[in-house]
Amino acid sequence: MTARSTAMDRVYWRLLGVFDELTGQPIADAQVDDISTGTSTATTNTGTMALSFADTSGILVRVRKLGYVPQLHFVASPLRDSTPITIVLKPSAQSLPLVVTRGTSLRTPADTVRKLELAGFYDRRMSTAAPSRAFVTRKQLNKVTVLSDLTAITARKFCPNNTYIDGMKVSMPVINMPNRTTKVFRDGIDALLTPDEVEGIEFYTISTVPPQYNATAPPGAMGVPPCGATLIWTR
């Protein structure tokens, strides 16, 4: 037993053993903290450790490990007493029944663009509630001469109040008409980009917009209604 000497007597470091309540197996890397000082150490692969910072007056320690219910114990290292202390931790996590899901992927090797991959385009196409037609790739873009024509193909509209180009929020172009209020056109996107400059587009309604792009604005000029979001990824 490891010990330390004093001028008068020998004080033994208290040995702790931490074990799993269900299996009886030792728990490695269980953290043992001195509540009063914050001093901390951990158990070895055998689930044991010599608590060197516990003195003869005793300390309150917390023993914890991810997946187990933490415990508090009063531990002292008295003179001439080397009796080990066994601590049993109860697992806190419960195993859930296996759930098997089946789905059809919309993605093929030919439908993988590195930029869209890094932008999370394909992940959102599989995980969000937006339908497949809300995700436009070069296949659809090659069919139009201006971006606003995509509305007829996808039945989805550009969102002038919440548009992002390569992850940056942008404002739609405006036009000043004599004797009329400034107006944001639905097809204002055509003044920003052409189909040849775009790699992919994501159209979201208010109910399907991903949380990180959920910045729906109030109605715009000329009563343009609020909408979800439009994400545009350039080539």
Short mmCIF file of N, CA and C in Angstrom, two decimals, residues 1-14 56 76-84:
data_model
loop_
_atom_site.label_atom_id
_atom_site.label_comp_id
_atom_site.label_asym_id
_atom_site.label_seq_id
_atom_site.Cartn_x
_atom_site.Cartn_y
_atom_site.Cartn_z
N MET A 1 0.85 -1.19 0.00
CA MET A 1 0.00 0.00 0.00
C MET A 1 0.89 1.25 0.00
N THR A 2 0.62 2.15 -0.91
CA THR A 2 1.39 3.38 -0.97
C THR A 2 1.12 4.21 0.27
N ALA A 3 2.17 4.83 0.80
CA ALA A 3 1.99 5.62 2.02
C ALA A 3 2.89 6.83 1.97
N ARG A 4 2.62 7.80 2.84
CA ARG A 4 3.50 8.94 2.98
C ARG A 4 3.87 9.07 4.46
N SER A 5 5.08 9.51 4.74
CA SER A 5 5.57 9.57 6.12
C SER A 5 5.43 10.97 6.68
N THR A 6 5.18 11.04 7.99
CA THR A 6 5.18 12.30 8.72
C THR A 6 6.26 12.18 9.78
N ALA A 7 6.40 13.24 10.56
CA ALA A 7 7.44 13.23 11.59
C ALA A 7 7.14 12.19 12.67
N MET A 8 5.84 11.92 12.94
CA MET A 8 5.47 11.04 14.05
C MET A 8 4.95 9.69 13.57
N ASP A 9 4.10 9.72 12.58
CA ASP A 9 3.44 8.49 12.17
C ASP A 9 3.42 8.40 10.65
N ARG A 10 2.91 7.29 10.18
CA ARG A 10 2.75 7.06 8.74
C ARG A 10 1.26 7.16 8.42
N VAL A 11 0.92 8.00 7.43
CA VAL A 11 -0.47 8.16 6.99
C VAL A 11 -0.63 7.46 5.65
N TYR A 12 -1.57 6.53 5.57
CA TYR A 12 -1.77 5.74 4.37
C TYR A 12 -2.76 6.44 3.43
N TRP A 13 -2.41 6.46 2.16
CA TRP A 13 -3.35 7.00 1.19
C TRP A 13 -4.51 6.03 1.04
N ARG A 14 -5.71 6.59 1.07
CA ARG A 14 -6.90 5.74 0.99
C ARG A 14 -7.06 5.21 -0.43
N THR A 56 -6.21 13.26 7.18
CA THR A 56 -6.77 12.50 8.31
C THR A 56 -8.10 13.05 8.80
N ALA A 76 -11.51 9.60 4.38
CA ALA A 76 -10.37 10.08 5.17
C ALA A 76 -9.21 9.11 5.02
N SER A 77 -8.02 9.60 5.29
CA SER A 77 -6.82 8.75 5.28
C SER A 77 -6.23 8.73 6.68
N PRO A 78 -6.82 7.95 7.60
CA PRO A 78 -6.36 7.95 8.99
C PRO A 78 -5.02 7.26 9.17
N LEU A 79 -4.43 7.45 10.34
CA LEU A 79 -3.16 6.81 10.66
C LEU A 79 -3.32 5.29 10.75
N ARG A 80 -2.36 4.58 10.20
CA ARG A 80 -2.27 3.12 10.33
C ARG A 80 -3.52 2.39 9.85
N ASP A 81 -4.30 3.00 8.94
CA ASP A 81 -5.51 2.33 8.43
C ASP A 81 -5.48 2.36 6.91
N SER A 82 -5.29 1.21 6.31
CA SER A 82 -5.19 1.14 4.85
C SER A 82 -6.34 0.38 4.21
N THR A 83 -7.48 0.31 4.91
CA THR A 83 -8.63 -0.43 4.38
C THR A 83 -9.17 0.22 3.11
N PRO A 84 -9.26 -0.50 2.00
CA PRO A 84 -9.78 0.09 0.75
C PRO A 84 -11.27 0.41 0.87
#
